[in-house]
Coordinates of C-alpha atoms in Angstrom, one line a residue:
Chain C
X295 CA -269.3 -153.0 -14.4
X296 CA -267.6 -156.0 -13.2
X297 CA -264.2 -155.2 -10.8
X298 CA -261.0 -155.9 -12.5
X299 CA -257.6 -154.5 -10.8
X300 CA -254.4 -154.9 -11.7
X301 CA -250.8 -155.8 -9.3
X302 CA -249.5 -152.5 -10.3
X303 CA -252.4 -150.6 -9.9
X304 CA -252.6 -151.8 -6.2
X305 CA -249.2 -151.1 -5.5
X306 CA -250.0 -148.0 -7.1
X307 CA -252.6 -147.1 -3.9
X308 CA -250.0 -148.2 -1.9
X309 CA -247.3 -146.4 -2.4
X310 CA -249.8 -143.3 -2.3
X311 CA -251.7 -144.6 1.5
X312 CA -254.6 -144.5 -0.4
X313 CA -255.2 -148.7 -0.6
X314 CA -257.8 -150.3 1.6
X315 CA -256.7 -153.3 3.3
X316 CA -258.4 -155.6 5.4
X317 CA -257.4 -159.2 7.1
X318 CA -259.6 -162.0 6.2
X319 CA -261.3 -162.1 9.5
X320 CA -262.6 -158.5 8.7
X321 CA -263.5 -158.8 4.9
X322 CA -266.4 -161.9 6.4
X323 CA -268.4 -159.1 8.0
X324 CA -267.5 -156.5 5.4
X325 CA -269.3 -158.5 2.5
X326 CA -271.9 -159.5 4.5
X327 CA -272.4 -155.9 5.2
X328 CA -271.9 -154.7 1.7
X329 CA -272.1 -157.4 -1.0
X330 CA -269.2 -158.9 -2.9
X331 CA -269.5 -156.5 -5.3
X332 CA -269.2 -153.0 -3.8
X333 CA -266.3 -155.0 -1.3
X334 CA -264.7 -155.9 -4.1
X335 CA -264.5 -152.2 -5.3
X336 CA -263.7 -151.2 -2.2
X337 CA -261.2 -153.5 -0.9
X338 CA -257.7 -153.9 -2.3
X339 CA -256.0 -156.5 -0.2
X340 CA -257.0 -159.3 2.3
X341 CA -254.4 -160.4 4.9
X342 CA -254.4 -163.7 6.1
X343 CA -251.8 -165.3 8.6
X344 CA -251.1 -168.7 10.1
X345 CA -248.9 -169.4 13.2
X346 CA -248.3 -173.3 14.2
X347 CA -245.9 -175.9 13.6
X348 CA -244.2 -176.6 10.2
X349 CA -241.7 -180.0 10.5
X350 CA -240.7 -179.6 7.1
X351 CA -238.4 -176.5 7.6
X352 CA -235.1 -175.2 8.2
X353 CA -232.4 -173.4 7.5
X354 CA -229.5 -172.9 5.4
X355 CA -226.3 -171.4 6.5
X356 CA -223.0 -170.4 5.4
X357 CA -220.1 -170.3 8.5
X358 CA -217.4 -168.6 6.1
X359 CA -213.7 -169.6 5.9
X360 CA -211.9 -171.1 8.8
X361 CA -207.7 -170.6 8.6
X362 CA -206.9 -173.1 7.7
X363 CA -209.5 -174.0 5.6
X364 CA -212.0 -177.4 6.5
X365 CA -214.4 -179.1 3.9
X366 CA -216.4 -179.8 6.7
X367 CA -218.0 -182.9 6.3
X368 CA -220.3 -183.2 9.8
X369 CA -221.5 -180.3 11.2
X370 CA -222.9 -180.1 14.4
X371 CA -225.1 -176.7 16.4
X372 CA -225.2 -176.7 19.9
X373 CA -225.2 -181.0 19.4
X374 CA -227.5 -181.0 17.0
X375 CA -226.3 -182.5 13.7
X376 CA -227.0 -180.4 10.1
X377 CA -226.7 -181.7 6.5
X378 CA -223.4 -180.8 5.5
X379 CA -223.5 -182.5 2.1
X380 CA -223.2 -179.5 0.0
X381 CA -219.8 -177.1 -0.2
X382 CA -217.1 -177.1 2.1
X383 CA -218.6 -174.5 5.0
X384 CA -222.2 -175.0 4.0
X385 CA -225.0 -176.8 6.0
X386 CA -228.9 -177.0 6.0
X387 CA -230.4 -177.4 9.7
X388 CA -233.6 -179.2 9.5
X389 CA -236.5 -178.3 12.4
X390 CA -236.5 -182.1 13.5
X391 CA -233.2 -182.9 13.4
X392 CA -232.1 -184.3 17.5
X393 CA -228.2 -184.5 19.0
X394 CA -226.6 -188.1 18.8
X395 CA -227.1 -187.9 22.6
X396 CA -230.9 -187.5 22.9
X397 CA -232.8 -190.6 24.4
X398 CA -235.4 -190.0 21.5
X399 CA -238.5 -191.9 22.5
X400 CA -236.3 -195.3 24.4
X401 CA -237.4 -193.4 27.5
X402 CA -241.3 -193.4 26.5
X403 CA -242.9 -191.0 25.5
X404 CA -239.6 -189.2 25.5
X405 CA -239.3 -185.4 26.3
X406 CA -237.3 -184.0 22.6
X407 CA -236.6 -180.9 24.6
X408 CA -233.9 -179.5 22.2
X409 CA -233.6 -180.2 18.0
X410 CA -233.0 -178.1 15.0
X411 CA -236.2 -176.0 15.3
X412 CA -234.7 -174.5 19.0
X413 CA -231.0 -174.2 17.8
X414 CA -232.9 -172.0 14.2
X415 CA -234.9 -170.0 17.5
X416 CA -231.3 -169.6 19.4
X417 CA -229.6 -167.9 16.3
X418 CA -232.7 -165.6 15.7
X419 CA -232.9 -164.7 19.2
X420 CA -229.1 -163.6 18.7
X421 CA -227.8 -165.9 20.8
X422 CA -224.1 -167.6 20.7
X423 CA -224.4 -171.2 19.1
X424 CA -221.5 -173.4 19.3
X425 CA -220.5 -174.9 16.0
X426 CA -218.5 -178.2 15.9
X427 CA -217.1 -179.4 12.6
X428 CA -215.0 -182.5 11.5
X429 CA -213.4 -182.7 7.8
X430 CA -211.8 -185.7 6.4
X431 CA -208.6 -183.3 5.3
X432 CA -208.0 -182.7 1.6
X433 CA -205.2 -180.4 0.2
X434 CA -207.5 -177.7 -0.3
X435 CA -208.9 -178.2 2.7
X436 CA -206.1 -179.5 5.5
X437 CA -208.2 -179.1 9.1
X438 CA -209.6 -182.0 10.0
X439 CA -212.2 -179.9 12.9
X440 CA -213.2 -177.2 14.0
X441 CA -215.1 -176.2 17.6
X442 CA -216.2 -172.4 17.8
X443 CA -219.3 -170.1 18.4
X444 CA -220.6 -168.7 15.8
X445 CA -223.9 -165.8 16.0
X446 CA -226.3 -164.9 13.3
X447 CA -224.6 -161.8 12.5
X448 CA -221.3 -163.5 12.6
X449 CA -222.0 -165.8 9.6
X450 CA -221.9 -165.3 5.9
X451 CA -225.9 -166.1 5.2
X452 CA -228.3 -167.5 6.6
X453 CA -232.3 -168.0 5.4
X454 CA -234.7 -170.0 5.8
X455 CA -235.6 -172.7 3.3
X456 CA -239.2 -174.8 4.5
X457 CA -240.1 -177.5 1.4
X458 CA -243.3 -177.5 3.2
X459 CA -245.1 -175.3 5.1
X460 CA -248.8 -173.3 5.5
X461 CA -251.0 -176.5 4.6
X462 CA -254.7 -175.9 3.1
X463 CA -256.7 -177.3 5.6
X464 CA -255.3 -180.5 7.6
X465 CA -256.9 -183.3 9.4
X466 CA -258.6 -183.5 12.9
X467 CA -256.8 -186.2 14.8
X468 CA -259.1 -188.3 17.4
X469 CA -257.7 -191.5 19.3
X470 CA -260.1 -194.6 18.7
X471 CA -258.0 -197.0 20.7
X472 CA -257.5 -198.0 24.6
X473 CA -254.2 -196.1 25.2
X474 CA -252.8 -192.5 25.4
X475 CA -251.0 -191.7 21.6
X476 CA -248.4 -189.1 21.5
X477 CA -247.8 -187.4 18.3
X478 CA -247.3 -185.2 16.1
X479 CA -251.4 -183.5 16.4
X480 CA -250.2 -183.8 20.4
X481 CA -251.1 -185.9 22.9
X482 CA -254.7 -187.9 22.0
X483 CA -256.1 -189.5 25.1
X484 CA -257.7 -192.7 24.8
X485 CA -261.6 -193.8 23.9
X486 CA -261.7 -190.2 21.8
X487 CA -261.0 -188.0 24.5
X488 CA -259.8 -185.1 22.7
X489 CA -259.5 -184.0 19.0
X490 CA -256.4 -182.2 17.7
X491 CA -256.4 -179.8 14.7
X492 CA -254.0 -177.3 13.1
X493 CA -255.1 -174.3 11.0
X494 CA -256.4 -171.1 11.2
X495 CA -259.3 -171.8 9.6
X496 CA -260.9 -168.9 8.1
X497 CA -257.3 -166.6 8.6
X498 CA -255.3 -169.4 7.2
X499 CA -253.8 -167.8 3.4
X500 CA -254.4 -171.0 1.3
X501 CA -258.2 -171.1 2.3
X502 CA -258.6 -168.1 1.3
X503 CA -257.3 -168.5 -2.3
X504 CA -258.3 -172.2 -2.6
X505 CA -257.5 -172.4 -6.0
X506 CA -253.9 -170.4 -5.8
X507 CA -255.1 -167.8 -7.8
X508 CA -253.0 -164.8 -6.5
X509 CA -250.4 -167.2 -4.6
X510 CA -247.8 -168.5 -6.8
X511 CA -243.8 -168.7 -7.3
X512 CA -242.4 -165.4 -6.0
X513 CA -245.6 -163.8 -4.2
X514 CA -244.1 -161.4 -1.1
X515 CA -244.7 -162.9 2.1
X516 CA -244.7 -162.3 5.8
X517 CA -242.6 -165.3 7.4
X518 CA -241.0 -165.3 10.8
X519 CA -241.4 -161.5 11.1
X520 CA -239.2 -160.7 8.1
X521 CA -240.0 -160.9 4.3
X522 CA -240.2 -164.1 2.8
X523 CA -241.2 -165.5 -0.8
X524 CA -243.0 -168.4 -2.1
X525 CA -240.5 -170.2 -3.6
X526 CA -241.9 -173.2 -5.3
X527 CA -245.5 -175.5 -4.5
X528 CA -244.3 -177.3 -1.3
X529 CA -244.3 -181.1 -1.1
X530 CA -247.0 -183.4 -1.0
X531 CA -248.9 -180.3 -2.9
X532 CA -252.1 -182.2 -3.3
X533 CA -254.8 -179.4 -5.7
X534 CA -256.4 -182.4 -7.1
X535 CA -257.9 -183.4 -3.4
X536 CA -261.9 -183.0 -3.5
X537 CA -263.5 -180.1 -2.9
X538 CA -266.6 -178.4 -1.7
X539 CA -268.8 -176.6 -3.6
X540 CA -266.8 -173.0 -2.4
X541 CA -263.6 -174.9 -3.8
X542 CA -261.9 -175.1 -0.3
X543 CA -260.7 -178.6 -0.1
X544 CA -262.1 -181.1 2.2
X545 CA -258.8 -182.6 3.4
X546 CA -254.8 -181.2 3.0
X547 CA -254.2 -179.8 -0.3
X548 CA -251.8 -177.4 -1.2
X549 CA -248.7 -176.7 0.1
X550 CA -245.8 -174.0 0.1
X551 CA -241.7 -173.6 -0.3
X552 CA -241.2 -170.6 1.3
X553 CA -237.8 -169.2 1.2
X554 CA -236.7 -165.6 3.4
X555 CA -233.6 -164.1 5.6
X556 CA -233.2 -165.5 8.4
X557 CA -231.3 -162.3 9.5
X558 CA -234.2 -160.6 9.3
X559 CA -236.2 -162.9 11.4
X560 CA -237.5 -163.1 15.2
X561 CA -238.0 -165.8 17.6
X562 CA -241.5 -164.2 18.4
X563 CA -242.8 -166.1 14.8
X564 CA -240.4 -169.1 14.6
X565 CA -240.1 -171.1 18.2
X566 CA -238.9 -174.7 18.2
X567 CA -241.0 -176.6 19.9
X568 CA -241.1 -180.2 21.4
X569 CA -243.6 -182.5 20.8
X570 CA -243.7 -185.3 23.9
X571 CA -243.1 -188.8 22.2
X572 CA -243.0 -187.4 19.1
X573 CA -239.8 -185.0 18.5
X574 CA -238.7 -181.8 17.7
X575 CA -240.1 -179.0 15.6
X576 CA -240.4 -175.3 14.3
X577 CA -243.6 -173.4 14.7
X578 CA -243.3 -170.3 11.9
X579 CA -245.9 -167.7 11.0
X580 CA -246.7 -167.0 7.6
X581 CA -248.6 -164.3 6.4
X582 CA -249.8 -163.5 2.6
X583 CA -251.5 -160.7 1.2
X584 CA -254.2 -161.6 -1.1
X585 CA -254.6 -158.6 -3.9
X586 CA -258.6 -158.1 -5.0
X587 CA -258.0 -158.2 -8.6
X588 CA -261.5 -159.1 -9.1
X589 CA -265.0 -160.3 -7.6
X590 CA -264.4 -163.9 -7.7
X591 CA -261.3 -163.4 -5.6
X592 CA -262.8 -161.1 -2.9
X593 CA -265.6 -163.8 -2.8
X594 CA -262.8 -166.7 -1.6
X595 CA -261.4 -164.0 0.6
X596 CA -264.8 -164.3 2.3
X597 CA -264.6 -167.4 3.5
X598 CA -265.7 -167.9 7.7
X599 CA -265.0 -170.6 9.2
X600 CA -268.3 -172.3 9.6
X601 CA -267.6 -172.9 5.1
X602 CA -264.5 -174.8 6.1
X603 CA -264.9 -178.9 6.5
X604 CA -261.9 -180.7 7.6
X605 CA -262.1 -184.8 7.9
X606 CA -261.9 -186.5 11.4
X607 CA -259.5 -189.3 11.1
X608 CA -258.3 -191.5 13.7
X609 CA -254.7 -191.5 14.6
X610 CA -254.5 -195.0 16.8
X611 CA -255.0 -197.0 13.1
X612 CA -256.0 -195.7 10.4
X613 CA -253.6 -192.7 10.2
X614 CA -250.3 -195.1 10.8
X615 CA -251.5 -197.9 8.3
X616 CA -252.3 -195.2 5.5
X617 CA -255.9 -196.4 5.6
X618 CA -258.3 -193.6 4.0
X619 CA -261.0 -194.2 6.5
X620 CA -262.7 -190.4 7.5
X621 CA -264.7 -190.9 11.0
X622 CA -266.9 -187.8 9.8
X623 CA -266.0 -184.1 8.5
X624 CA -266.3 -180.8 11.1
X625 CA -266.4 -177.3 10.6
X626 CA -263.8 -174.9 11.9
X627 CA -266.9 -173.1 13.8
X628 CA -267.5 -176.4 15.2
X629 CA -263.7 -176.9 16.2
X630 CA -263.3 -173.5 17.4
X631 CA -266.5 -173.6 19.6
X632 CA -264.7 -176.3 21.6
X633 CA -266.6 -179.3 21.5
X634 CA -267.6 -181.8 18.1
X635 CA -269.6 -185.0 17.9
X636 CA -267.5 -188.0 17.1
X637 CA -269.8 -191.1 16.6
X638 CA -272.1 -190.0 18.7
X639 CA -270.0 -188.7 21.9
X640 CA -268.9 -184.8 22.3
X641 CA -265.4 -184.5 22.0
X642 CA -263.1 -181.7 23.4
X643 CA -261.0 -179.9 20.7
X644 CA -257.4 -179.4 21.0
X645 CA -255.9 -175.9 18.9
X646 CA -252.8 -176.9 18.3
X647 CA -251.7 -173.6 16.1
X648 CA -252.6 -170.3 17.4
X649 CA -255.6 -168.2 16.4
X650 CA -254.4 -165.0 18.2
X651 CA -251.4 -164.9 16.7
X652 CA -252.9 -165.5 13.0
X653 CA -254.5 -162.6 13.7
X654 CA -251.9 -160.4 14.7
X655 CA -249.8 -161.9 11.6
X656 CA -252.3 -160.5 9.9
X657 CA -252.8 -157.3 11.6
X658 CA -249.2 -156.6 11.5
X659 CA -248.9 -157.6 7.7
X660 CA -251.8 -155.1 7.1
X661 CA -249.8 -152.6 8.8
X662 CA -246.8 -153.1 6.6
X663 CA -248.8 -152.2 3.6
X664 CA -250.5 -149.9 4.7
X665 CA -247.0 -148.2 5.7
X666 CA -245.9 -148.7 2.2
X667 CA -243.0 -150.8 3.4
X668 CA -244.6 -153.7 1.8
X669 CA -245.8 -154.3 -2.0
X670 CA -247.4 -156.7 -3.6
X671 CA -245.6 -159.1 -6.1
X672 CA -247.3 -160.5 -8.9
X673 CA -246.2 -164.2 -9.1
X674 CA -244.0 -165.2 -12.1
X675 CA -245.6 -168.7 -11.8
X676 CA -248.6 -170.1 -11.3
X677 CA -248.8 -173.2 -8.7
X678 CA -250.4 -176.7 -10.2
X679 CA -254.0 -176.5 -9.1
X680 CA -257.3 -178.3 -9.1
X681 CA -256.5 -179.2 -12.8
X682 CA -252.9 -180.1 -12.5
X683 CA -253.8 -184.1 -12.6
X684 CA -251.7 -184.1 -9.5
X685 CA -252.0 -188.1 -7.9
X686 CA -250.5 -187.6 -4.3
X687 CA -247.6 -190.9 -4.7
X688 CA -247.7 -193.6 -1.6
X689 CA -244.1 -195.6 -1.2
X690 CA -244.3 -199.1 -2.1
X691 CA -242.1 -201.8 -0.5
X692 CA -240.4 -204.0 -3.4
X693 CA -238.5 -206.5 -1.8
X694 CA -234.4 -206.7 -3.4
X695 CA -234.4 -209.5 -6.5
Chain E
X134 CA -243.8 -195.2 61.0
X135 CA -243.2 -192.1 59.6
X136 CA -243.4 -191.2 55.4
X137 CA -243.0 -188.0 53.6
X138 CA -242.6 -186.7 49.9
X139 CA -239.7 -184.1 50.4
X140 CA -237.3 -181.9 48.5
X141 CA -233.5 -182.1 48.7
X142 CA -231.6 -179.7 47.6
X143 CA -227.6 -180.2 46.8
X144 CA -225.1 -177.9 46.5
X145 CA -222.4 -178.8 43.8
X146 CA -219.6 -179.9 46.1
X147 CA -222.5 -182.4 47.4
X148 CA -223.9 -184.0 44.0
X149 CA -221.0 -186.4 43.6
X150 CA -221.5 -187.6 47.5
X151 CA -223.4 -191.1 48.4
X152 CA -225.9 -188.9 50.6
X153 CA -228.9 -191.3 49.5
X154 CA -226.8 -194.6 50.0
X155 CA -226.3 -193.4 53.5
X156 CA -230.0 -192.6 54.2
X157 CA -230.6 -196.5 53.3
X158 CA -227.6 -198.2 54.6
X159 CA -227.3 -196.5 57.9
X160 CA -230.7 -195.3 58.2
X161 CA -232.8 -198.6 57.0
X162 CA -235.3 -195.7 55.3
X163 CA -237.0 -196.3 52.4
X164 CA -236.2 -194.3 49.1
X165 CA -238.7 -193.7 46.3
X166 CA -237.0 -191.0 43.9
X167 CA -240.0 -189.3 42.3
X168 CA -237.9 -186.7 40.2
X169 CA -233.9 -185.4 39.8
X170 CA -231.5 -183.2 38.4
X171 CA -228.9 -181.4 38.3
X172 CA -228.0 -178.1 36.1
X173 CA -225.0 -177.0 34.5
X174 CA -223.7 -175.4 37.4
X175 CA -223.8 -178.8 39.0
X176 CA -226.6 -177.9 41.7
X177 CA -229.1 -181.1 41.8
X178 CA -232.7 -181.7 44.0
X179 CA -234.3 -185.0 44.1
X180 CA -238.0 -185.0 44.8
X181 CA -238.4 -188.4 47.4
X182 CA -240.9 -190.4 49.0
X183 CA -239.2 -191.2 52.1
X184 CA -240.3 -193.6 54.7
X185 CA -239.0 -195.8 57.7
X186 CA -239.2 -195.8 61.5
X187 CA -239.9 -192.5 63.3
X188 CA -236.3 -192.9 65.5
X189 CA -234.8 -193.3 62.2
X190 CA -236.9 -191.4 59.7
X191 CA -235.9 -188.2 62.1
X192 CA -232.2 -189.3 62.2
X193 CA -231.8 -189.7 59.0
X194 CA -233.2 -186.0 58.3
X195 CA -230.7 -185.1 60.7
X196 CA -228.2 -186.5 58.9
X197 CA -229.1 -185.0 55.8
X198 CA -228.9 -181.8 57.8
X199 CA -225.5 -181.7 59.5
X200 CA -223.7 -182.9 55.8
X201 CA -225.6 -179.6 54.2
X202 CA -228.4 -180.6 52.7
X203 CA -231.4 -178.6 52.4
X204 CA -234.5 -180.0 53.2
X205 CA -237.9 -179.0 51.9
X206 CA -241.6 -180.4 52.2
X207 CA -242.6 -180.9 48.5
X208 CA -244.4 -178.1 47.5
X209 CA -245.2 -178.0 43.3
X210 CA -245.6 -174.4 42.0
X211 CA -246.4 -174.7 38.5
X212 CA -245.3 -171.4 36.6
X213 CA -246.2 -170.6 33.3
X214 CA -244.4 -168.2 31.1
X215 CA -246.2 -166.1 29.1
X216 CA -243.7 -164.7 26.8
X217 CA -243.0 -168.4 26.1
X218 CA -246.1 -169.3 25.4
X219 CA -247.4 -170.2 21.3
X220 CA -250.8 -169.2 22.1
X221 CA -252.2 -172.1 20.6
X222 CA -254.4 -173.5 24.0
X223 CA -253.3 -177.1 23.4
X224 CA -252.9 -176.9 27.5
X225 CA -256.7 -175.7 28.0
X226 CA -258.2 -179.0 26.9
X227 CA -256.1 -181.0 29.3
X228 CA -256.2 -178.7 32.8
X229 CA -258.5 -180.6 34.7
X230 CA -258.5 -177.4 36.8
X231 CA -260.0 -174.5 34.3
X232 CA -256.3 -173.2 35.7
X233 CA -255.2 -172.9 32.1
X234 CA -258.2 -171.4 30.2
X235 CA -258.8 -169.4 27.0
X236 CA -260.5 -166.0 26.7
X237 CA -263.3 -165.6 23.9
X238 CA -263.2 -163.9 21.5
X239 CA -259.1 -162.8 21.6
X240 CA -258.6 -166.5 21.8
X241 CA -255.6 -166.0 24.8
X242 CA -254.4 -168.3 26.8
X243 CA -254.6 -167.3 30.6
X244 CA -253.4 -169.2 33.9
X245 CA -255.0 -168.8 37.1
X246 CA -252.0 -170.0 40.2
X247 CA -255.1 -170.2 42.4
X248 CA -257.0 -172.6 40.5
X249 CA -253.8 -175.1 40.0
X250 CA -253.6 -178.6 41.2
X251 CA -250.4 -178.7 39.9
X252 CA -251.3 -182.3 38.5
X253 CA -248.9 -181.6 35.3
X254 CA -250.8 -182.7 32.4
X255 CA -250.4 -179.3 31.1
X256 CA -246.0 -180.5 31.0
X257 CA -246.7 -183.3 28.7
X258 CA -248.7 -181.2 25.8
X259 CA -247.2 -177.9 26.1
X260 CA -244.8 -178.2 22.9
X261 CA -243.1 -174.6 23.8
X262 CA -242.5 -175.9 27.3
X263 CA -243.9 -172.6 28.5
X264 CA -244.9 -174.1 31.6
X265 CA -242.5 -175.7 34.3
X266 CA -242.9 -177.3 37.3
X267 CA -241.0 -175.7 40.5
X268 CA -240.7 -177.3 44.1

């Protein structure tokens, strides 16, 4: 008889320490071990994890009333400028955002050595941040600035909103050209010296539910060491990309908005980072549970890395001109064994998220269920997938009439 | 003819002093300022090539001496902090050394100080900055 579970029946096992959970480096051997089937029956959640760096993120934060009261119009933490087009003491800090002051890349390749991703690390790391404000004075709102410190715990809320994070699958970036390229897969020395790529292959939670069949619109999720939530399909969520024959895309595909307290959060799993002659940034770590609701599920669970093909694409041309050209595709075996073959020469690999900390994302995400401190939630919303219709938009220049 | 890379190190009520004017104008030495700067307590170094006559290479270091300056032969350490580090092994591929090197099959980054020819390449792709250079 074919496996069929239910949300609340897992959550069921749960709460009673009788569910089986495994992270999705485990379940590869288990199944070869076992077959699908009898895992599947066995098996009631795969962990999966992912630990690198996600531009698109940041952070939304309420300071609380001032006396008297500012609409605060710029906002500035530690130097670095926030959004403050919202309400009067609201502001969103975005992971790449630099100070006013920062020589950016004139100096090249220039160092980014502080942004919105290290001031985000500073407040979870409990540290003092200083907060400078200006207001242009209304009669609700009389101060024109404000300079203070403000802490994590000293502020209304805080949590993290990233519009795009945990990417299924990403391109391997090689340098075709004469000179040293710094960006954001690293640094890529000349004549193919290196090759850069950025998931956790066969740990990585959107290859192992390629078709978002469990992950959707309010799923529970580990991210940044608190508790986190899918909030939306991220942007540039791409399902309709091509496929292979296991239905893990070829090339970036989905995406994630993920959405979680940032009070409940630790620098250990979101660090800002610097990239030289490319900027600022936030690594996070995200970790979903995948619930075994049936065979078919279990089977994508299974997924090694040696299944997962990402394309090789070259970063001195046809990555800046938006030209489609893929040099050849490689295996995550392949990338993590150190070395591929890029028209003809080997090639170093360059990890640029981390594999041991995947794992340990998902080892410490097992360990939460298995606590019962952590329960699956059924998604109230499905994300667009492979039959969406989904047509990834370019931007067009049209020239002013 | 004398030429050295050295260390200076300044104490805060030196950093706002014409210390390296002095070596040139009354010293006729050769400056070639390899790396500076000063922290927020106002403490600076400047890593230098320094070269000139021996009479007045040595006089110049005497100089430097007598107004309080400490000076050092250049010596890079390069530390690497492990709590810092992302784990992700970006360095590995560029350590020319095997200094920086990751374990199978934990995948962990490790650094062997013995091994380091503190050529820096690991400063320009570490994006946590979990390694620095020290003189």
């Amino acid at each position: 008889m074919a496996v069929e579970k239910t949300y609340a029946e897992i959550n069921e096992k749960i709460k009673k320490g009788k569910a089986v959970i495994v992270t999705a480096e485990e379940i590869i051997d288990l199944v070869r071990e076992k077959g699908v089937e009898k895992a599947a029956r066995e098996v009631d959640v795969v962990t999966t994890g992912t630990f690198g760096t996600m531009c698109s993120s940041g952070a939304f934060l309420n300071f609380g009333h001032s006396q008297p009261r500012i609409k605060m119009n710029k906002v500035y933490l530690n130097g670095v400028p926030a959004y403050a087009g919202l309400a009067a003491v609201d502001a969103y800090i975005g992971a790449t955002a630099l100070p006013d002051s920062d020589p950016e890349n004139r100096v090249y390749p220039g160092r980014f050595l502080y942004g919105g991703g290290h001031v985000i690390e500073d407040l979870v790391a409990g540290k003092e941040v200083k907060l400078e404000a200006f207001g242009y004075g209304t009669d609700c709102y009389p101060r024109r600035h404000i300079e203070t410190r403000i802490t994590l715990e000293s502020i209304n809320e805080a949590f993290l909103f990233n519009p795009r994070n945990a990417y299924q699958n990403y391109a391997v970036a090689v340098n075709l050209s004469d000179r040293t390229l710094y960006t954001y897969m690293g640094v890529l020395k000349p004549r193919l010296g290196n090759a850069s790529y950025s998931t956790s292959g066969q740990l990585s939670p959107l290859l192992n539910d390629p078709f978002y069949k469990t992950i959707g619109v309010g799923t529970r999720i580990f991210l940044g060491g608190g508790i986190g939530y899918v909030a939306w399909h991220g942007t540039q969520h791409n399902p309709c990309t091509t496929r292979g024959e296991n239905g893990v895309p070829l090339e970036g595909a989905g995406t994630l908005a993920v959405i979680g307290d940032l009070k409940q959060m630790s620098p250990a799993w979101l660090r800002g980072v610097s990239y030289t002659g490319y900027g600022a940034s936030l690594a996070v770590g995200i970790g979903i549970p995948i619930p075994i609701l049936n065979e078919e599920i279990l089977r994508y669970t299974a997924v090694s890395d040696a299944e997962i093909l990402a394309p090789v694409i070259d970063y001195s041309s046809a990555y800046p001109e938006r030209d489609p050209e893929v040099l050849c595709r490689v295996s995550y075996a392949e990338l993590r064994s150190g070395r591929i073959v890029v028209r003809g020469k080997e090639v170093p690999t360059t990890p640029l998220s981390s594999y041991a900390k995947a794992r340990e994302i998902a080892l410490i995400l097992k360990e939460w269920i298995e606590k019962g401190r952590f329960l699956l939630a059924e998604p109230v919303q499905p994300l667009p997938s492979a039959e969406a219709g989904i047509i990834l938009k370019g931007l067009e220049e049209k020239n002013n009439r | 003819m004398i030429a050295n890379k050295i260390v200076l190190r300044f104490s805060s009520s030196l950093v706002e002093q014409a210390i390296i004017y002095h070596l040139v104008k009354d010293f006729d030495l050769v400056i070639n300022i390899l790396k500076a700067d000063i922290n927020p307590h106002k403490e600076g170094y400047v890593v230098l090539e320094l070269s000139g006559d021996s009479e007045n290479y040595n006089r110049g270091l005497e100089y430097l001496k007598n107004v309080g300056v400490v000076v050092e032969p250049l010596s890079g350490t390069i530390v690497w902090n492990s709590e810092r580090c992302l784990q992700c092994g970006a360095c590995t591929t560029f350590c020319p050394a095997g200094a920086l090197y990751m374990t199978e099959p934990d995948r962990k980054v490790h650094f062997d100080g013995s091994k380091c020819i503190v050529c820096e390449s690991c400063l320009l792709v570490c994006m946590a900055r979990a390694v620095e250079v020290r003189f």
